[in-house]
PDB file of C-alpha atoms in Angstrom:
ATOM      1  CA  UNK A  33     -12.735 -34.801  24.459  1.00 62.00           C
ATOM      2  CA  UNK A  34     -12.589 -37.887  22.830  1.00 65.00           C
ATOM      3  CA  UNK A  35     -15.983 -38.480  22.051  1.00 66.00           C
ATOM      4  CA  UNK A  36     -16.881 -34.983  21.003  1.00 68.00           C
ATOM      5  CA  UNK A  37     -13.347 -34.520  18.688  1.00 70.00           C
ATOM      6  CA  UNK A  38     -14.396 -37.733  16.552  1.00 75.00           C
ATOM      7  CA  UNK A  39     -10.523 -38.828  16.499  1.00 76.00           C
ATOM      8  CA  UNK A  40      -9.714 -34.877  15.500  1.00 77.00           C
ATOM      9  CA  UNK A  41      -7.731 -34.961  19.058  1.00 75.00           C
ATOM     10  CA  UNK A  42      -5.057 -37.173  17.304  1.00 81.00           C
ATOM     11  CA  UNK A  43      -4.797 -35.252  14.552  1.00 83.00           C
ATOM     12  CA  UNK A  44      -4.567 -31.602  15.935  1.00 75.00           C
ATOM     13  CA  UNK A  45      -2.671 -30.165  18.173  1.00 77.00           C
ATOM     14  CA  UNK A  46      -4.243 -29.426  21.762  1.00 76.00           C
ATOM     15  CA  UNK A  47      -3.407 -29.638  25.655  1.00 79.00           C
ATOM     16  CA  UNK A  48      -5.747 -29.473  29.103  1.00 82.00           C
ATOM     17  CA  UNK A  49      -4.062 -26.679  31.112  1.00 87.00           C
ATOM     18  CA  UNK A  50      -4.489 -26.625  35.318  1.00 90.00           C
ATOM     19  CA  UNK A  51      -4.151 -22.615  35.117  1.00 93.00           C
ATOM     20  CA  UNK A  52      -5.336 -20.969  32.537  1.00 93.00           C
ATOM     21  CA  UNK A  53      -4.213 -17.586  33.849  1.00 95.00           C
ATOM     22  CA  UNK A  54      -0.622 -18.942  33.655  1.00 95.00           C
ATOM     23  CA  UNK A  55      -0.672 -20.662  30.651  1.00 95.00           C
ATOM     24  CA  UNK A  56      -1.701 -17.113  28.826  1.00 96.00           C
ATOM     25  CA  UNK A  57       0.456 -15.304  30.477  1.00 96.00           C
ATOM     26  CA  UNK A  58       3.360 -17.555  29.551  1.00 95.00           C
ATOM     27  CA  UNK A  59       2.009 -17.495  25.894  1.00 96.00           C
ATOM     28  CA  UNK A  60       1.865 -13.408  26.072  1.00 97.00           C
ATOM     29  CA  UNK A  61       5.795 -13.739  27.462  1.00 97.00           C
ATOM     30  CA  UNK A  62       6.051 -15.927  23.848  1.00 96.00           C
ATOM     31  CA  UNK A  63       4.679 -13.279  21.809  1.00 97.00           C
ATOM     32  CA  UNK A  64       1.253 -14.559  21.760  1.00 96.00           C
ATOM     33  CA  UNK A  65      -1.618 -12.055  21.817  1.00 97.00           C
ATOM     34  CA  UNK A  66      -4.806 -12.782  23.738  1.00 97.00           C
ATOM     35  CA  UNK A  67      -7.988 -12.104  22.211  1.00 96.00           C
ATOM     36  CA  UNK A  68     -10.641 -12.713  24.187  1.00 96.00           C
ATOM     37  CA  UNK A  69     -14.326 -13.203  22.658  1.00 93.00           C
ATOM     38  CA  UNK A  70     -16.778 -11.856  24.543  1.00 91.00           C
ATOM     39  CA  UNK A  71     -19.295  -9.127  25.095  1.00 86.00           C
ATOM     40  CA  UNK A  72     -17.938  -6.202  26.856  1.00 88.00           C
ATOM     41  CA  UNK A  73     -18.029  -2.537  26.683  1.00 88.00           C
ATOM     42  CA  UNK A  74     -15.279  -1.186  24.462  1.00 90.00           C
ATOM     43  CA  UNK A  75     -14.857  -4.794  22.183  1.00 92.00           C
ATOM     44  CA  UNK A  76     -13.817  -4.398  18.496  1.00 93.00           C
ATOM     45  CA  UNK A  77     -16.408  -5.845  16.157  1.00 92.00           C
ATOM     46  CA  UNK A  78     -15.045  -9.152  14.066  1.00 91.00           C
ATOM     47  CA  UNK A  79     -15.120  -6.806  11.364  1.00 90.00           C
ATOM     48  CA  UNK A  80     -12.810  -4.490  12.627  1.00 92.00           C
ATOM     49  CA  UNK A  81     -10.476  -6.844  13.990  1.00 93.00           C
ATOM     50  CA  UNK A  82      -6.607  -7.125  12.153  1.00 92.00           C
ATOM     51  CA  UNK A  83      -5.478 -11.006  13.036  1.00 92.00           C
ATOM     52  CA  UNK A  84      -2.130 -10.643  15.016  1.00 92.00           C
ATOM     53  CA  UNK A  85       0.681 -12.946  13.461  1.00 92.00           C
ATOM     54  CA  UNK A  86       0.698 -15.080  16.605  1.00 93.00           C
ATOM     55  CA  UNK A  87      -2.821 -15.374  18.671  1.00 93.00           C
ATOM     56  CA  UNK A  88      -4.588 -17.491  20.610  1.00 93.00           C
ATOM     57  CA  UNK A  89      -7.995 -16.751  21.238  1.00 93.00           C
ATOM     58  CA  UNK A  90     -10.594 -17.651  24.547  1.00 93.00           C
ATOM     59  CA  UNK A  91     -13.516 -18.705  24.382  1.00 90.00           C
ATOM     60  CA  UNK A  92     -15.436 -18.883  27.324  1.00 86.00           C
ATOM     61  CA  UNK A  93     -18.725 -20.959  29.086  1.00 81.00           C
ATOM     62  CA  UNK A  94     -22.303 -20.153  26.931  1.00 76.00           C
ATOM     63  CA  UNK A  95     -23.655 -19.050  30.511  1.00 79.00           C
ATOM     64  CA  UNK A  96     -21.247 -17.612  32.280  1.00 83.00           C
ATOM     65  CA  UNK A  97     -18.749 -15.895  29.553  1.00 85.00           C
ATOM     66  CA  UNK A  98     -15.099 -15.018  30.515  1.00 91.00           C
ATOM     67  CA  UNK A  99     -13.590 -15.086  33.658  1.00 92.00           C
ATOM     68  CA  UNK A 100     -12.505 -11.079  34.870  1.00 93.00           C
ATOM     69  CA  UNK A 101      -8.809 -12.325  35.638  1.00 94.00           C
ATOM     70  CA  UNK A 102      -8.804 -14.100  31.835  1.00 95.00           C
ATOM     71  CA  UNK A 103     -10.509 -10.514  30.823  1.00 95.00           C
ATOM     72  CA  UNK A 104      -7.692  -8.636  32.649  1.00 95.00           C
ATOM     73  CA  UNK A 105      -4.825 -10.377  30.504  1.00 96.00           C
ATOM     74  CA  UNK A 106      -6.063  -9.913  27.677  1.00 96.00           C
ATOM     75  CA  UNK A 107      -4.476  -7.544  24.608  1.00 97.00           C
ATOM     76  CA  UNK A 108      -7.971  -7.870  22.835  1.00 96.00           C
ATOM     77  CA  UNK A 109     -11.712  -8.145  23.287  1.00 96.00           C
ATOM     78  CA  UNK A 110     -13.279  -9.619  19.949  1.00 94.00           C
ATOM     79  CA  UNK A 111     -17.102  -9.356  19.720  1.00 89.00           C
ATOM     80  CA  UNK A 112     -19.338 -10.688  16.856  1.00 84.00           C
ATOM     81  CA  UNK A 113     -21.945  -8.267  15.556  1.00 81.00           C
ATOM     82  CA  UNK A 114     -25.483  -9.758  16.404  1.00 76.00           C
ATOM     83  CA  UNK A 115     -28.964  -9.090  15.073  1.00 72.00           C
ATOM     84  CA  UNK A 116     -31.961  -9.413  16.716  1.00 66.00           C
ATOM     85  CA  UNK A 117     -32.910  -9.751  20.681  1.00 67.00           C
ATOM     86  CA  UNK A 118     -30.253 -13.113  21.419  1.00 66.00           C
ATOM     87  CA  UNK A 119     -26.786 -11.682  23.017  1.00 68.00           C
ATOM     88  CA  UNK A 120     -24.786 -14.871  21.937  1.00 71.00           C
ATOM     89  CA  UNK A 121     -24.486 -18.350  20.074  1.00 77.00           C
ATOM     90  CA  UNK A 122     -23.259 -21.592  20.951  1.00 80.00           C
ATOM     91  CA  UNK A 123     -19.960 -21.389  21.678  1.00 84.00           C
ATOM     92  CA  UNK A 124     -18.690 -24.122  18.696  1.00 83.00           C
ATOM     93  CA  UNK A 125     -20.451 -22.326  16.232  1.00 86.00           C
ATOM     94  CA  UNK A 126     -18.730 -18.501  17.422  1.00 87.00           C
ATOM     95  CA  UNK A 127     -15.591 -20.265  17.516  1.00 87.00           C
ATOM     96  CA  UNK A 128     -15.911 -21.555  14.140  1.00 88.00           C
ATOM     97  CA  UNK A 129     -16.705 -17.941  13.406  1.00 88.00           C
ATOM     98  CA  UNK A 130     -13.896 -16.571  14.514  1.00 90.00           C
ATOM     99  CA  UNK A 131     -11.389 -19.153  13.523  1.00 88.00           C
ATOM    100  CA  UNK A 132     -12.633 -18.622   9.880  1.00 88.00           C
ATOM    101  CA  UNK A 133     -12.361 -14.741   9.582  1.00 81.00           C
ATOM    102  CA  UNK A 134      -9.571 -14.736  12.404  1.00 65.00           C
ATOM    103  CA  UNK A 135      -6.829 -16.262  10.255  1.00 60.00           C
ATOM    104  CA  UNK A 136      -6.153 -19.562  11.515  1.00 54.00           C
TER     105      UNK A 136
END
């Protein structure tokens, strides 16, 4: 994380969790809600979507997407409207996406 972060690591908040599946549910327990981004059947479009006042959003690997028991916990599926034949982008540059329209 270091290398990628540039020294951003010192300056923003962040932890490595063991269990992610604990760690949300803790966070839902807290008030949190989960939004998930990912392409499923029955996602709201980014342009639909109303920012809760506390979130945390997933994000998951380019290739393999979202695990089902991360899927399972969550309170909301975000998806980004695409054009074109590609299904997804890099997952930095949806995350930057999302954190820009999603409030944060």
């Amino acid at each position: 994380i270091h290398k990628t972060a540039l020294g951003a690591e010192k300056t923003v908040s962040w932890e490595k969790v063991e269990n992610p599946l604990l760690t949300l549910q803790s966070l839902k327990h807290d008030g949190f809600k989960v939004v998930v981004v990912e392409q499923v059947e029955d996602s709201t479009n980014l342009n639909d979507f109303v920012v809760p006042n506390k979130v945390v959003y997933v994000f998951g690997s380019e290739t393999e997407g979202v695990a089902t028991d991360i899927l399972d916990v969550a309170d909301e599926v975000l998806e980004l409207p695409m054009l074109g034949e590609k299904e997804s982008l890099n997952v930095s540059v949806t995350a930057g996406i999302v954190l820009y329209y999603g409030g944060v």
